[in-house]
PDB file of C-alpha atoms in Angstrom:
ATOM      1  CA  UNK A  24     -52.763 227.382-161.254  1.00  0.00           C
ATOM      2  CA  UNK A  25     -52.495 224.626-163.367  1.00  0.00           C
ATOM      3  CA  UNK A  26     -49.682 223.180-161.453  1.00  0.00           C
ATOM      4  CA  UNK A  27     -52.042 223.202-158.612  1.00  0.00           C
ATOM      5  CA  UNK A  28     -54.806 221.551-160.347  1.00  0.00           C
ATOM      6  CA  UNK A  29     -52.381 219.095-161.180  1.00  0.00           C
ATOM      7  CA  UNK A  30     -51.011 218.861-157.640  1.00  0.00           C
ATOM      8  CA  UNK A  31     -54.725 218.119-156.456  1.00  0.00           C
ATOM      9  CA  UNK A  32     -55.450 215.750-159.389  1.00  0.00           C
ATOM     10  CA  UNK A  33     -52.347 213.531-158.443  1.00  0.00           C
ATOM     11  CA  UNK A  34     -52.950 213.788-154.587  1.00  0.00           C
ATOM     12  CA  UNK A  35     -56.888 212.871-155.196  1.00  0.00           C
ATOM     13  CA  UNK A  36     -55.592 210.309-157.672  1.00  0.00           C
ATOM     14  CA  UNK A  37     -53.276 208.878-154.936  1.00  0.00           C
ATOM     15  CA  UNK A  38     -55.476 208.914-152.187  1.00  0.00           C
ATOM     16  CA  UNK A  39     -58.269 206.790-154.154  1.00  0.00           C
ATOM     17  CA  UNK A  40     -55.374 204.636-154.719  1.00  0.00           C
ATOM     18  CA  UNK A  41     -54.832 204.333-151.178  1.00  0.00           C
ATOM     19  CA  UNK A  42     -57.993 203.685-150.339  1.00  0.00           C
ATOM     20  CA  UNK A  43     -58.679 201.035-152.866  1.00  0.00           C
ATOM     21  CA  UNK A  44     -55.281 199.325-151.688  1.00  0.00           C
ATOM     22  CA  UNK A  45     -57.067 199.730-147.980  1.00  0.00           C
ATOM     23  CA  UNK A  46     -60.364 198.336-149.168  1.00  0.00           C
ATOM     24  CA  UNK A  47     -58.904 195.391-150.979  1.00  0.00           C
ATOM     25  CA  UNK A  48     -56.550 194.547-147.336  1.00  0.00           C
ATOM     26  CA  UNK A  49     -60.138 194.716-145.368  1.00  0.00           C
ATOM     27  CA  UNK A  50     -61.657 192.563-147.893  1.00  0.00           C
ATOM     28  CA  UNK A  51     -58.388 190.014-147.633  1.00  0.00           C
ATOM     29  CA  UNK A  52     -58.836 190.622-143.682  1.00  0.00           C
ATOM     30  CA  UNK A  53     -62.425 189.734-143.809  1.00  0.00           C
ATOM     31  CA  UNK A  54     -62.422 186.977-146.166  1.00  0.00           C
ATOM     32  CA  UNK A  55     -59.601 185.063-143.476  1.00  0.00           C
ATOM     33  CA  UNK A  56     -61.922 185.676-140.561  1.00  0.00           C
ATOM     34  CA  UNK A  57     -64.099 184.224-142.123  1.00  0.00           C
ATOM     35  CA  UNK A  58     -61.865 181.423-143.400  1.00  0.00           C
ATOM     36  CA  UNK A  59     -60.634 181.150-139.611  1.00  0.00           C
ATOM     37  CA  UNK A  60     -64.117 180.885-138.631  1.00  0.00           C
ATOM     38  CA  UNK A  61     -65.222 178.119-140.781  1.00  0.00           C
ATOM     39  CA  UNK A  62     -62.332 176.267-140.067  1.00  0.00           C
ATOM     40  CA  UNK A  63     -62.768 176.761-136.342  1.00  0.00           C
ATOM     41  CA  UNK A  64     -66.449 176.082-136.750  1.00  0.00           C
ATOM     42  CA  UNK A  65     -65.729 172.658-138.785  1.00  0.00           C
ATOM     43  CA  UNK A  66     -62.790 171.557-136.228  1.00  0.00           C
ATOM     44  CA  UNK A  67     -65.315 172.165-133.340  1.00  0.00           C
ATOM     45  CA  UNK A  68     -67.648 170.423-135.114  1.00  0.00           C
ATOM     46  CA  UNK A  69     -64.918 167.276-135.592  1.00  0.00           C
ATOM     47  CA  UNK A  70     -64.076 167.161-132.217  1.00  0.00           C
ATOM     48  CA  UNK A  71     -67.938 167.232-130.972  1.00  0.00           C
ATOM     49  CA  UNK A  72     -68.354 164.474-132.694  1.00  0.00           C
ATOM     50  CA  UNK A  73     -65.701 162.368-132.026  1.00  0.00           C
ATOM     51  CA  UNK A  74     -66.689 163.010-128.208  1.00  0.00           C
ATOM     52  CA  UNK A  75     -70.132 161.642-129.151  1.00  0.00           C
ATOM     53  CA  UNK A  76     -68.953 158.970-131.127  1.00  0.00           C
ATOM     54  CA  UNK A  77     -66.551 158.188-127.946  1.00  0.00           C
ATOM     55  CA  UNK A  78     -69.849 158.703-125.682  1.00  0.00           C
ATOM     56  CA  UNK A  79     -71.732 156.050-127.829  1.00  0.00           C
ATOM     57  CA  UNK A  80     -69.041 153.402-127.593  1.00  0.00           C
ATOM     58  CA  UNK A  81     -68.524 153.770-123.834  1.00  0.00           C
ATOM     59  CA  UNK A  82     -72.282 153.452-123.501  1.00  0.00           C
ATOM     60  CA  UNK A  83     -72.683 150.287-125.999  1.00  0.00           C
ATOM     61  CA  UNK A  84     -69.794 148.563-124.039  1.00  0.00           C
ATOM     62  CA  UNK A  85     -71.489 149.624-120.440  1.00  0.00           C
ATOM     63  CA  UNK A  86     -75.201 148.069-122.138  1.00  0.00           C
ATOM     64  CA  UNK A  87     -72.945 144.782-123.387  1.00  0.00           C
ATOM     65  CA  UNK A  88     -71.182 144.630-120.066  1.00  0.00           C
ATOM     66  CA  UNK A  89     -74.674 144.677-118.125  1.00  0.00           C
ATOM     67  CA  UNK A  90     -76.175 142.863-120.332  1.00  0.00           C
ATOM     68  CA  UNK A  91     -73.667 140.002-119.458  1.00  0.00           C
ATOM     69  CA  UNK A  92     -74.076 140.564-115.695  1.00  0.00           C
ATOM     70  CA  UNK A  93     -78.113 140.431-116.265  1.00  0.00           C
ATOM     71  CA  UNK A  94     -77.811 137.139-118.425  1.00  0.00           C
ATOM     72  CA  UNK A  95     -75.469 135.362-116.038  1.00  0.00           C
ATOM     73  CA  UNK A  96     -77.318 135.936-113.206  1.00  0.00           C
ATOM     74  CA  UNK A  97     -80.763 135.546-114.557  1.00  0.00           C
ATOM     75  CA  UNK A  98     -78.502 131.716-115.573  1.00  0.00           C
ATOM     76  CA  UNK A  99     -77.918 131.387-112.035  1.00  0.00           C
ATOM     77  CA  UNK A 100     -81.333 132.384-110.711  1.00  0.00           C
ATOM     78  CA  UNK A 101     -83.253 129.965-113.767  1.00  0.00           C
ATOM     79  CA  UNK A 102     -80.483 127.224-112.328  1.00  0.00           C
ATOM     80  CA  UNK A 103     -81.799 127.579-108.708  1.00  0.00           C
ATOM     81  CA  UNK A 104     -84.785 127.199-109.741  1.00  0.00           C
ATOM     82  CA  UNK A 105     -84.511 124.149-111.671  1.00  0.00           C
ATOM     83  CA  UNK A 106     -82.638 122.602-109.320  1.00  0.00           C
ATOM     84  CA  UNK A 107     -85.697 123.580-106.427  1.00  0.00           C
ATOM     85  CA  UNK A 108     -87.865 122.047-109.270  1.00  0.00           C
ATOM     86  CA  UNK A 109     -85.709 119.178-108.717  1.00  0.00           C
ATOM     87  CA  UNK A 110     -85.161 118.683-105.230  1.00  0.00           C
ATOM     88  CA  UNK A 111     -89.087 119.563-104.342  1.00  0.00           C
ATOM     89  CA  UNK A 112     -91.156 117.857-107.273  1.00  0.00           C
ATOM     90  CA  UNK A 113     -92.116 114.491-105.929  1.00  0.00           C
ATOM     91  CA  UNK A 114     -93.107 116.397-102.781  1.00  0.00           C
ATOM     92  CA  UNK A 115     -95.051 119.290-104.414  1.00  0.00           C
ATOM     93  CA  UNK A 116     -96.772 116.270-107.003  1.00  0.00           C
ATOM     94  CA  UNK A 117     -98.074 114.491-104.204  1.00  0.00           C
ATOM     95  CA  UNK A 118     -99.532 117.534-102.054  1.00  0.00           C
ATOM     96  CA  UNK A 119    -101.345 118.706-105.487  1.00  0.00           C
ATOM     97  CA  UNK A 120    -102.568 115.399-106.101  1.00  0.00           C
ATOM     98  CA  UNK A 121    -104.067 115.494-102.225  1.00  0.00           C
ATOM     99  CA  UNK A 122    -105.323 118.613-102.519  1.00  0.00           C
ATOM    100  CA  UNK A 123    -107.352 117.260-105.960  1.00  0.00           C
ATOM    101  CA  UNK A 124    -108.322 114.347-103.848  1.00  0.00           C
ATOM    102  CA  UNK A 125    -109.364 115.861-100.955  1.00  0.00           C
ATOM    103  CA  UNK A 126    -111.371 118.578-103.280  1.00  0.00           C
ATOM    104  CA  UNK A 127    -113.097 115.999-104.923  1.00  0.00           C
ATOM    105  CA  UNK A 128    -114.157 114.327-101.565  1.00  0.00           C
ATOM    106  CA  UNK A 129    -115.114 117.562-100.120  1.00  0.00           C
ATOM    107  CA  UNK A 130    -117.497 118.053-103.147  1.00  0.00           C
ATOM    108  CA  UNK A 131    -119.003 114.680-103.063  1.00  0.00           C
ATOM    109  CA  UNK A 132    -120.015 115.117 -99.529  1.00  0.00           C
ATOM    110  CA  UNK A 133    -121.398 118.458-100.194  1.00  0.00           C
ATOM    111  CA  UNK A 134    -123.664 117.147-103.123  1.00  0.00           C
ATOM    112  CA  UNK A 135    -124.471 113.835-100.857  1.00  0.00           C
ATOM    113  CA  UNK A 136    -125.695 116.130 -98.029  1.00  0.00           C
ATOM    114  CA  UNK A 137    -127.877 117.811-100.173  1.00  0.00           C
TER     115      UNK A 137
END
């Protein structure tokens, strides 16, 4: 009988053993999931924001690029018209100075007729 008791003690004895030995390899398990996670999670992470990072420097070079194209021709178009400035001032002087004149007769004739 004792031998038996024994028996049971060692097998009971071996068994919590075993399942300690289990319990600490779940543990282990768990503990690299979640290693694997956090590493997966942080490399994700990296990468996402390199691709933004990427995302912003494409989209600063497309503003700098138009930008350029928007100052040169908004040159171009402030050329044209200093040049039509040019080319049309002597003209445009004289018909407001008419136009003043002409006004001013206009007026004096009203006021006369009155």
């Amino acid at each position: 009988m004792e031998q038996s008791i024994r028996y049971l003690i060692e097998q009971d004895q071996a068994a919590q053993a075993a399942l300690r030995e289990n319990q600490q390899r779940r543990q282990q398990m768990a503990d690299e999931m979640a290693k694997i996670r956090e590493d997966m999670q942080k490399e994700n992470s990296e990468r996402a924001q390199e691709r933004v990072d990427q995302i912003e420097r494409q989209s600063k070079a497309e503003y700098e690029q138009e930008l350029a194209r928007l100052h040169t021709s908004f040159e171009a178009a402030l050329g044209d018209l200093k040049q039509n400035y040019e080319s049309h001032r002597e003209e445009w002087i004289k018909t407001i100075v008419q136009r003043c004149l002409d006004d001013s007769a206009a007026l004096a004739a009203d006021s006369d007729s009155k």
